[in-house]
Amino acid sequence: MNKRNLPFGSTLHLKFILAYIIFGFLAVFTTAIMMSGYTHDQLLDSSASKLYKNANVIATHYLPDYFTETVSLSDVRIQLKGIEAYTEAAVWFVDTEGNMLCSSHPEGYPSSPSAIENFDPAETRGSTYQKGTYHDYFDEDVITVMAPIVQGFSTKGYLLLHKNLESIDAMWNILMQRAYATLVVIYLLSFVIFLAFELTVYRPLRLITDAATQYALGNLDYEIPVNTEDEMGYLSASLNYMSSQLRDMEDYQKKFVANVSHDFRSPLTSIKGYVEAMADGTIPPELQEKYLNIILFETDRLTDLTRDLLELNEFDTKNLLLDKEPFDIHEVIKNTAASFEGTCTKKKISIELVLATKHLTVVADKRKIQQVLYNLIDNAIKFSDPDSIITVETTERGDKVFTSVIDNGIGIPRESLNKIWERFYKTDASRGKDKKGTGLGLSIVKESIQAHGENINVISTEGVGTEFTFSLPKGQNLTGTNL
């Protein structure tokens, strides 16, 4: 059977039911076997001990007077009758040879013999009582206790008490009935605990397992109802959050693939079309240079897109290793700005550098920061009007160095400010100007700065311009002095 199709709890639920049944069986077994015998023995010992104490009291304080002729046999008989009524036992008063001197017994007990055959005062063998039919004088088992009667430092006789076990068994039955009744109550209460487990643990766990199965089948819209604030509720909420994150990731992947496909398909379609037109003679030789330049432009777009995708892949796979070192941020700014001289000349745009000091050292990955500056200046040039100025400015605040790239371009709509960091995002206003952009530049900028543990912010007003500012930790200059 496929384990994935096995209903959850078909074994787990059965295990708990079997455990509950076994618990009840063991409770009954323990009560019936262990407690039953233990309780009966305790009752037997308790009754025998009480009987022995009563026998000793009479044998010690009253019956010795019989042998001094202080008390008559009729008086003894009255005393024994009282003992018989109090203990509900047969009472025998014998001499040292076992000859019956006087006796008394309740109704239902056999009459006492005239003499006890094979009488042995030591037959209890050190115990306070013996159990049995006592020389077969009784039809059923009785407990027998024997107390010596001492007068003048010599034993003159013995007092024997024989008590039927029926009263002990009756008491034992009452106790066992109460024990079983208590056991039933405990078993029913344990069923309440079982139901509580069913409602608070098993059913939520089953919902969680069903949800995990749905997620494994690709149904990320399945949501677990969260009704508690305990560990099960926290786990359910965590799984719901996980499914929402997976849905977002799935949507992002679909969007990412669609954007990449679109950005690759457009230049490839242009390249293929122009090459086919030149190959079949549709484009005459005198115009081919123009279209070869277009093909070169589209090839550059593909190169930029591939480079940016590889760059972002470093962040996504967490394999980005920063080569941090102290370097002069002003030197990097000057070199990066100089690389745009040709582009700025064509658009009649100038780059103005407002630097805090002649030299300013930061600690960061020099290549990554150079790329950040390149992307920000390139972005500013794309969206700036001709005859405008782009300003790159640095300031020192405590142990941080802040670098700003400011343009006087078209600005960013307020509703787009939080979206410009998304991959492939382009504002509607940018689509007419940014023909070559991949929509990945600002994503690379933000992830590079965040990889350094720093922040980047943007301030923009439509029709006025945009300012990007990022921070870096300040280092020491090349001579070792803290700047």
Coordinates of C-alpha atoms in Angstrom, one line a residue:
M1 CA 0.0 0.0 0.0
N2 CA 1.3 3.5 -0.9
K3 CA 2.3 5.2 2.4
R4 CA 1.2 8.5 1.0
N5 CA -2.4 7.1 0.6
L6 CA -2.4 5.6 4.1
P7 CA -4.9 7.6 6.2
F8 CA -3.1 9.4 9.0
G9 CA -3.8 8.0 12.4
S10 CA -4.9 4.6 11.0
T11 CA -2.0 3.3 13.0
L12 CA -1.4 6.1 15.5
H13 CA -5.0 6.3 16.6
L14 CA -5.2 2.5 16.9
K15 CA -2.1 2.6 19.0
F16 CA -3.7 5.0 21.5
I17 CA -6.9 3.0 21.6
L18 CA -4.9 -0.2 22.3
A19 CA -2.9 1.6 24.9
Y20 CA -6.1 2.7 26.6
I21 CA -7.5 -0.9 26.5
I22 CA -4.2 -2.4 27.8
F23 CA -4.2 0.2 30.6
G24 CA -7.7 -1.0 31.7
F25 CA -6.6 -4.6 31.5
L26 CA -3.5 -4.0 33.5
A27 CA -5.5 -2.1 36.1
V28 CA -8.0 -4.9 36.5
F29 CA -5.3 -7.5 36.5
T30 CA -3.3 -5.6 39.2
T31 CA -6.4 -5.1 41.3
A32 CA -7.7 -8.7 40.9
I33 CA -4.3 -10.5 41.4
M34 CA -2.1 -8.4 43.5
M35 CA -4.5 -6.2 45.5
S36 CA -6.9 -9.1 46.1
G37 CA -4.4 -11.4 47.7
Y38 CA -2.7 -8.6 49.6
T39 CA -6.0 -7.2 51.0
H40 CA -7.2 -10.7 52.1
D41 CA -3.9 -11.4 53.9
Q42 CA -4.0 -8.0 55.6
L43 CA -7.6 -8.6 56.8
L44 CA -6.6 -12.0 58.0
D45 CA -3.6 -10.7 59.9
S46 CA -5.6 -7.8 61.3
S47 CA -8.5 -10.1 62.5
A48 CA -6.1 -12.6 64.0
S49 CA -4.1 -9.9 65.8
K50 CA -7.2 -8.5 67.3
L51 CA -8.4 -11.9 68.3
Y52 CA -5.1 -12.8 69.9
K53 CA -5.1 -9.5 71.9
N54 CA -8.5 -10.3 73.3
A55 CA -7.5 -13.9 74.2
N56 CA -4.4 -12.6 76.0
V57 CA -6.3 -10.1 78.0
I58 CA -8.7 -12.7 79.3
A59 CA -6.0 -15.4 79.8
T60 CA -3.8 -12.9 81.7
H61 CA -6.3 -11.0 83.9
Y62 CA -9.2 -13.3 84.6
L63 CA -8.8 -17.0 84.0
P64 CA -5.8 -17.5 86.3
D65 CA -8.2 -16.9 89.2
Y66 CA -10.0 -20.1 88.3
F67 CA -7.0 -22.1 89.4
T68 CA -6.8 -20.3 92.7
E69 CA -10.5 -21.2 93.2
T70 CA -11.3 -17.5 93.4
V71 CA -13.6 -17.7 90.4
S72 CA -16.0 -20.6 89.8
L73 CA -16.5 -22.5 86.6
S74 CA -20.0 -20.9 86.1
D75 CA -18.3 -17.5 86.4
V76 CA -15.8 -18.6 83.8
R77 CA -18.6 -19.8 81.5
I78 CA -20.3 -16.4 81.8
Q79 CA -17.0 -14.7 80.9
L80 CA -16.4 -16.9 78.0
K81 CA -20.0 -16.2 76.8
G82 CA -19.2 -12.5 76.8
I83 CA -16.0 -13.1 74.8
E84 CA -17.9 -15.2 72.3
A85 CA -20.5 -12.4 71.9
Y86 CA -17.8 -9.8 71.5
T87 CA -15.5 -11.6 69.1
E88 CA -18.1 -13.8 67.3
A89 CA -15.8 -16.7 67.8
A90 CA -15.9 -20.1 69.4
V91 CA -14.1 -20.0 72.8
W92 CA -12.4 -23.1 74.4
F93 CA -10.9 -23.2 77.8
V94 CA -8.7 -26.3 78.2
D95 CA -6.1 -27.6 80.6
T96 CA -2.5 -28.4 79.7
E97 CA -3.5 -31.8 78.3
G98 CA -6.2 -30.4 76.1
N99 CA -9.1 -31.5 78.2
M100 CA -12.1 -29.2 77.8
L101 CA -12.9 -27.2 81.0
C102 CA -15.4 -24.8 79.6
S103 CA -16.5 -23.6 76.1
S104 CA -18.9 -21.3 74.3
H105 CA -19.7 -20.9 70.6
P106 CA -22.0 -18.8 68.4
E107 CA -24.8 -20.4 66.5
G108 CA -23.6 -22.3 63.5
Y109 CA -20.4 -23.4 65.0
P110 CA -19.9 -27.1 65.9
S111 CA -19.9 -28.2 69.6
S112 CA -16.6 -28.3 71.3
P113 CA -15.1 -31.8 72.0
S114 CA -14.5 -33.1 75.5
A115 CA -10.8 -33.2 74.8
I116 CA -8.5 -32.1 72.0
E117 CA -6.8 -35.1 70.5
N118 CA -3.1 -34.8 70.0
F119 CA -3.1 -31.4 71.6
D120 CA 0.2 -29.5 71.1
P121 CA 0.5 -26.0 72.6
A122 CA 3.5 -25.3 70.3
E123 CA 1.6 -26.2 67.1
T124 CA 1.4 -22.5 66.0
R125 CA 5.2 -22.6 65.5
G126 CA 5.8 -19.1 66.7
S127 CA 2.9 -17.5 64.8
T128 CA 0.1 -15.7 66.6
Y129 CA -2.5 -17.8 64.7
Q130 CA -3.1 -20.8 62.5
K131 CA -5.5 -21.3 59.7
G132 CA -7.4 -24.5 59.0
T133 CA -10.1 -26.8 60.4
Y134 CA -8.1 -27.3 63.6
H135 CA -7.8 -31.1 64.0
D136 CA -10.9 -31.4 61.7
Y137 CA -13.2 -30.1 64.5
F138 CA -14.6 -27.5 62.0
D139 CA -16.2 -28.1 58.7
E140 CA -14.7 -24.9 57.2
D141 CA -11.4 -23.1 57.7
V142 CA -11.1 -21.0 60.8
I143 CA -8.4 -18.9 62.3
T144 CA -7.3 -20.2 65.7
V145 CA -5.4 -18.2 68.3
M146 CA -4.1 -19.7 71.6
A147 CA -3.2 -17.8 74.8
P148 CA -1.5 -19.6 77.7
I149 CA -3.0 -19.1 81.2
V150 CA -0.2 -18.7 83.7
Q151 CA -0.6 -18.9 87.5
G152 CA 2.2 -19.0 89.9
F153 CA 4.9 -19.0 87.2
S154 CA 3.5 -22.1 85.6
T155 CA 1.1 -22.7 82.8
K156 CA -2.2 -24.1 84.0
G157 CA -4.2 -24.1 80.8
Y158 CA -4.9 -22.4 77.5
L159 CA -7.6 -20.2 76.0
L160 CA -8.4 -20.9 72.3
L161 CA -10.5 -18.7 70.0
H162 CA -11.7 -20.0 66.7
K163 CA -13.2 -17.5 64.3
N164 CA -14.9 -18.4 61.1
L165 CA -13.5 -16.8 57.9
E166 CA -16.9 -15.8 56.6
S167 CA -16.8 -12.4 58.3
I168 CA -13.3 -11.8 56.9
D169 CA -14.4 -12.9 53.5
A170 CA -17.4 -10.6 53.7
M171 CA -15.3 -7.7 54.6
W172 CA -12.8 -8.6 51.8
N173 CA -15.7 -8.7 49.3
I174 CA -16.9 -5.2 50.4
L175 CA -13.4 -3.8 50.0
M176 CA -12.9 -5.4 46.6
Q177 CA -16.2 -4.1 45.4
R178 CA -15.2 -0.6 46.4
A179 CA -11.8 -1.1 44.8
Y180 CA -13.4 -2.2 41.5
A181 CA -15.9 0.7 41.7
T182 CA -13.0 3.1 42.2
L183 CA -11.1 1.5 39.3
V184 CA -14.2 2.0 37.0
V185 CA -14.3 5.6 38.0
I186 CA -10.6 6.1 37.3
Y187 CA -11.0 4.3 34.0
L188 CA -13.8 6.6 33.0
L189 CA -11.8 9.6 34.0
S190 CA -8.9 8.4 32.0
F191 CA -11.3 8.2 29.0
V192 CA -11.9 11.9 29.5
I193 CA -8.1 12.4 29.3
F194 CA -8.1 10.3 26.1
L195 CA -10.9 12.5 24.6
A196 CA -8.9 15.6 25.6
F197 CA -5.9 14.2 23.8
E198 CA -8.1 13.4 20.8
L199 CA -9.3 16.9 20.6
T200 CA -6.2 18.9 21.5
V201 CA -3.4 16.7 20.0
Y202 CA -4.6 14.1 17.6
R203 CA -7.1 16.0 15.5
P204 CA -4.9 19.1 15.1
L205 CA -2.0 16.8 14.2
R206 CA -4.1 15.1 11.6
L207 CA -5.0 18.5 10.1
I208 CA -1.4 19.4 10.0
T209 CA -0.5 16.1 8.3
D210 CA -3.3 16.6 5.8
A211 CA -1.9 20.0 5.1
A212 CA 1.6 18.7 4.6
T213 CA 0.2 16.1 2.1
Q214 CA -1.6 18.9 0.2
Y215 CA 1.6 20.9 0.1
A216 CA 3.5 17.9 -1.2
L217 CA 0.9 17.5 -3.9
G218 CA 1.3 21.2 -4.9
N219 CA -1.8 22.6 -3.4
L220 CA -0.3 25.6 -1.6
D221 CA -3.7 27.3 -1.2
Y222 CA -4.6 24.8 1.5
E223 CA -4.8 26.5 4.9
I224 CA -4.9 25.0 8.4
P225 CA -7.5 26.5 10.7
V226 CA -5.7 27.9 13.8
N227 CA -8.0 27.8 16.8
T228 CA -5.5 27.6 19.7
E229 CA -2.5 29.5 20.9
D230 CA -0.5 26.5 22.1
E231 CA 2.3 24.6 20.3
M232 CA -0.1 23.0 17.8
G233 CA -1.6 26.4 17.0
Y234 CA 1.9 27.8 16.6
L235 CA 2.9 24.9 14.3
S236 CA -0.3 25.4 12.2
A237 CA 0.4 29.1 11.9
S238 CA 4.0 28.4 10.9
L239 CA 2.9 26.0 8.2
N240 CA 0.3 28.5 6.9
Y241 CA 3.0 31.1 6.8
M242 CA 5.3 28.6 5.0
S243 CA 2.6 27.9 2.4
S244 CA 2.1 31.6 1.8
Q245 CA 5.8 32.1 1.3
L246 CA 6.0 29.1 -1.1
R247 CA 3.1 30.6 -3.0
D248 CA 4.9 33.9 -3.2
M249 CA 8.0 32.2 -4.3
E250 CA 6.1 30.2 -6.9
D251 CA 4.6 33.4 -8.2
Y252 CA 7.9 35.1 -8.2
Q253 CA 9.5 32.2 -10.1
K254 CA 6.8 32.3 -12.7
K255 CA 7.2 36.1 -13.0
F256 CA 11.0 35.8 -13.1
V257 CA 10.9 33.1 -15.9
A258 CA 8.3 35.2 -17.8
N259 CA 10.5 38.4 -17.5
V260 CA 13.7 36.6 -18.5
S261 CA 12.0 34.9 -21.4
H262 CA 10.6 38.3 -22.6
D263 CA 13.9 40.1 -22.2
F264 CA 15.8 37.4 -24.1
R265 CA 13.1 36.9 -26.7
S266 CA 12.9 40.5 -27.8
P267 CA 16.6 41.1 -28.7
L268 CA 16.8 37.6 -30.2
T269 CA 13.8 38.2 -32.4
S270 CA 15.4 41.5 -33.6
I271 CA 18.7 39.9 -34.2
K272 CA 17.2 36.9 -36.1
G273 CA 14.9 39.2 -38.2
Y274 CA 17.7 41.6 -39.3
V275 CA 20.2 38.7 -40.0
E276 CA 17.5 36.9 -42.1
A277 CA 16.7 40.2 -43.9
M278 CA 20.4 40.8 -44.7
A279 CA 20.9 37.1 -45.8
D280 CA 18.0 37.1 -48.2
G281 CA 18.8 40.5 -49.6
T282 CA 15.8 42.4 -48.2
I283 CA 18.3 44.8 -46.6
P284 CA 20.6 46.2 -49.3
P285 CA 24.4 46.2 -48.6
E286 CA 24.5 50.0 -48.3
L287 CA 22.1 49.8 -45.3
Q288 CA 23.6 46.8 -43.6
E289 CA 25.9 48.9 -41.4
K290 CA 22.9 50.6 -39.8
Y291 CA 21.3 47.3 -38.9
L292 CA 24.6 45.7 -37.8
N293 CA 24.8 48.4 -35.2
I294 CA 21.3 47.6 -34.1
I295 CA 22.3 43.9 -33.8
L296 CA 25.3 44.9 -31.8
F297 CA 23.1 47.0 -29.5
E298 CA 20.8 44.0 -29.0
T299 CA 23.8 41.8 -28.3
D300 CA 25.0 44.2 -25.6
R301 CA 21.5 44.0 -24.0
L302 CA 21.8 40.2 -23.9
T303 CA 25.3 40.4 -22.4
D304 CA 24.1 42.9 -19.7
L305 CA 21.2 40.7 -18.9
T306 CA 23.3 37.5 -18.6
R307 CA 25.8 39.3 -16.4
D308 CA 23.1 40.7 -14.1
L309 CA 21.5 37.3 -13.8
L310 CA 24.8 35.7 -12.8
E311 CA 25.3 38.5 -10.3
L312 CA 21.9 37.9 -8.7
N313 CA 22.5 34.2 -8.6
E314 CA 25.4 34.8 -6.3
F315 CA 23.1 36.4 -3.8
D316 CA 20.3 33.7 -4.2
T317 CA 22.6 30.8 -3.6
K318 CA 24.2 32.5 -0.6
N319 CA 27.6 31.8 -2.2
L320 CA 28.6 35.5 -2.2
L321 CA 31.9 36.0 -0.5
L322 CA 32.8 39.6 0.1
D323 CA 36.5 40.5 -0.3
K324 CA 36.5 43.4 2.2
E325 CA 39.5 45.7 2.3
P326 CA 40.2 49.3 3.1
F327 CA 40.2 51.5 0.0
D328 CA 39.7 55.2 -1.0
I329 CA 36.0 55.6 -1.9
H330 CA 36.9 58.9 -3.6
E331 CA 39.2 57.3 -6.0
V332 CA 36.6 54.7 -6.9
I333 CA 34.0 57.5 -7.5
K334 CA 36.4 59.4 -9.7
N335 CA 37.3 56.4 -11.8
T336 CA 33.6 55.3 -12.2
A337 CA 32.5 58.8 -13.1
A338 CA 35.2 59.0 -15.7
S339 CA 34.0 55.8 -17.4
F340 CA 30.8 57.6 -18.4
E341 CA 32.5 60.5 -20.2
G342 CA 31.5 59.3 -23.6
T343 CA 27.9 58.7 -22.6
C344 CA 27.6 62.1 -20.8
T345 CA 29.1 63.9 -23.8
K346 CA 26.5 62.5 -26.1
K347 CA 23.6 63.5 -23.8
K348 CA 25.3 66.8 -22.8
I349 CA 25.2 65.7 -19.1
S350 CA 27.9 66.6 -16.6
I351 CA 28.8 64.7 -13.4
E352 CA 29.8 66.9 -10.5
L353 CA 31.7 65.4 -7.5
V354 CA 31.2 66.9 -4.1
L355 CA 33.7 65.0 -1.9
A356 CA 34.1 65.5 1.8
T357 CA 37.9 65.3 1.9
K358 CA 40.7 64.6 -0.5
H359 CA 40.9 61.0 0.6
L360 CA 38.3 59.0 2.4
T361 CA 38.8 55.3 3.3
V362 CA 36.1 52.7 3.7
V363 CA 36.1 49.0 4.4
A364 CA 34.1 47.0 1.9
D365 CA 34.4 44.9 -1.2
K366 CA 35.9 47.3 -3.7
R367 CA 34.6 45.6 -6.8
K368 CA 31.0 45.4 -5.5
I369 CA 31.0 49.0 -4.4
Q370 CA 32.3 50.0 -7.8
Q371 CA 29.4 48.1 -9.4
V372 CA 26.9 49.8 -7.1
L373 CA 28.3 53.3 -8.1
Y374 CA 28.2 52.3 -11.8
N375 CA 24.6 51.1 -11.6
L376 CA 23.4 54.2 -9.7
I377 CA 25.2 56.7 -12.1
D378 CA 24.1 54.7 -15.1
N379 CA 20.5 54.8 -13.8
A380 CA 20.8 58.6 -13.2
I381 CA 22.1 59.2 -16.7
K382 CA 19.2 57.2 -18.3
F383 CA 16.5 59.3 -16.6
S384 CA 18.1 62.7 -16.8
D385 CA 17.3 65.3 -19.4
P386 CA 20.0 66.8 -21.6
D387 CA 22.0 69.7 -20.3
S388 CA 21.5 68.5 -16.7
I389 CA 23.9 67.8 -13.8
I390 CA 24.3 64.6 -11.8
T391 CA 25.9 65.0 -8.4
V392 CA 27.9 62.4 -6.5
E393 CA 28.4 63.5 -2.9
T394 CA 30.1 62.0 0.2
T395 CA 29.7 62.9 3.8
E396 CA 31.1 61.6 7.1
R397 CA 28.8 60.9 10.1
G398 CA 30.5 59.2 13.1
D399 CA 31.9 55.9 11.9
K400 CA 29.9 55.8 8.7
V401 CA 30.5 57.3 5.2
F402 CA 27.4 58.2 3.2
T403 CA 27.6 58.3 -0.6
S404 CA 24.7 60.0 -2.6
V405 CA 24.0 60.0 -6.3
I406 CA 21.6 62.9 -7.1
D407 CA 20.0 63.6 -10.5
N408 CA 17.5 66.2 -11.8
G409 CA 15.6 63.8 -13.9
I410 CA 12.0 62.7 -14.3
G411 CA 11.8 61.3 -10.8
I412 CA 10.0 58.2 -9.5
P413 CA 6.2 58.0 -8.9
R414 CA 5.4 57.7 -5.2
E415 CA 3.5 54.4 -5.7
S416 CA 6.6 52.9 -7.3
L417 CA 9.2 53.9 -4.7
N418 CA 8.8 50.6 -2.8
K419 CA 8.9 48.5 -6.0
I420 CA 12.0 49.8 -7.7
W421 CA 14.1 47.2 -5.8
E422 CA 12.1 44.3 -7.3
R423 CA 13.8 42.4 -10.0
F424 CA 12.7 43.3 -13.6
Y425 CA 10.6 46.2 -12.3
K426 CA 10.3 49.2 -14.5
T427 CA 8.1 52.2 -14.0
D428 CA 5.8 53.1 -16.8
A429 CA 7.6 56.4 -17.2
S430 CA 10.9 54.7 -17.7
R431 CA 9.9 52.4 -20.5
G432 CA 10.2 55.1 -23.1
K433 CA 13.7 56.1 -21.9
D434 CA 15.2 52.8 -20.7
K435 CA 15.5 50.8 -23.9
K436 CA 18.6 48.9 -22.8
G437 CA 17.9 48.4 -19.1
T438 CA 17.3 44.9 -17.7
G439 CA 15.3 46.0 -14.6
L440 CA 17.9 44.3 -12.4
G441 CA 20.4 47.1 -11.7
L442 CA 18.7 48.4 -8.5
S443 CA 18.1 44.9 -7.2
I444 CA 21.8 44.2 -7.5
V445 CA 22.6 47.6 -5.8
K446 CA 20.4 46.9 -2.8
E447 CA 21.5 43.3 -2.3
S448 CA 25.2 44.3 -2.6
I449 CA 24.8 47.0 0.1
Q450 CA 22.7 44.7 2.4
A451 CA 25.4 42.0 2.0
H452 CA 27.8 44.5 3.6
G453 CA 25.3 44.9 6.5
E454 CA 24.5 48.5 5.4
N455 CA 21.5 50.4 4.1
I456 CA 20.5 52.3 1.0
N457 CA 17.6 54.8 0.8
V458 CA 15.9 56.7 -2.0
I459 CA 14.2 60.1 -2.1
S460 CA 12.4 61.1 -5.2
T461 CA 9.9 63.6 -6.5
E462 CA 8.3 63.4 -10.0
G463 CA 9.6 66.1 -12.3
V464 CA 12.3 67.2 -9.8
G465 CA 14.8 64.4 -9.5
T466 CA 16.0 61.4 -7.4
E467 CA 18.6 60.9 -4.7
F468 CA 20.1 57.5 -3.8
T469 CA 22.2 57.3 -0.5
F470 CA 24.0 54.3 0.8
S471 CA 26.3 53.9 3.9
L472 CA 29.6 52.1 4.4
P473 CA 31.8 51.7 7.5
K474 CA 34.6 54.1 7.7
G475 CA 38.2 52.7 7.8
Q476 CA 41.7 54.0 8.3
N477 CA 43.7 55.8 5.7
L478 CA 46.7 54.3 4.3
T479 CA 49.0 55.8 7.0
G480 CA 46.9 54.2 9.7
T481 CA 45.2 57.4 11.0
N482 CA 41.4 57.1 11.6
L483 CA 39.6 59.5 9.2

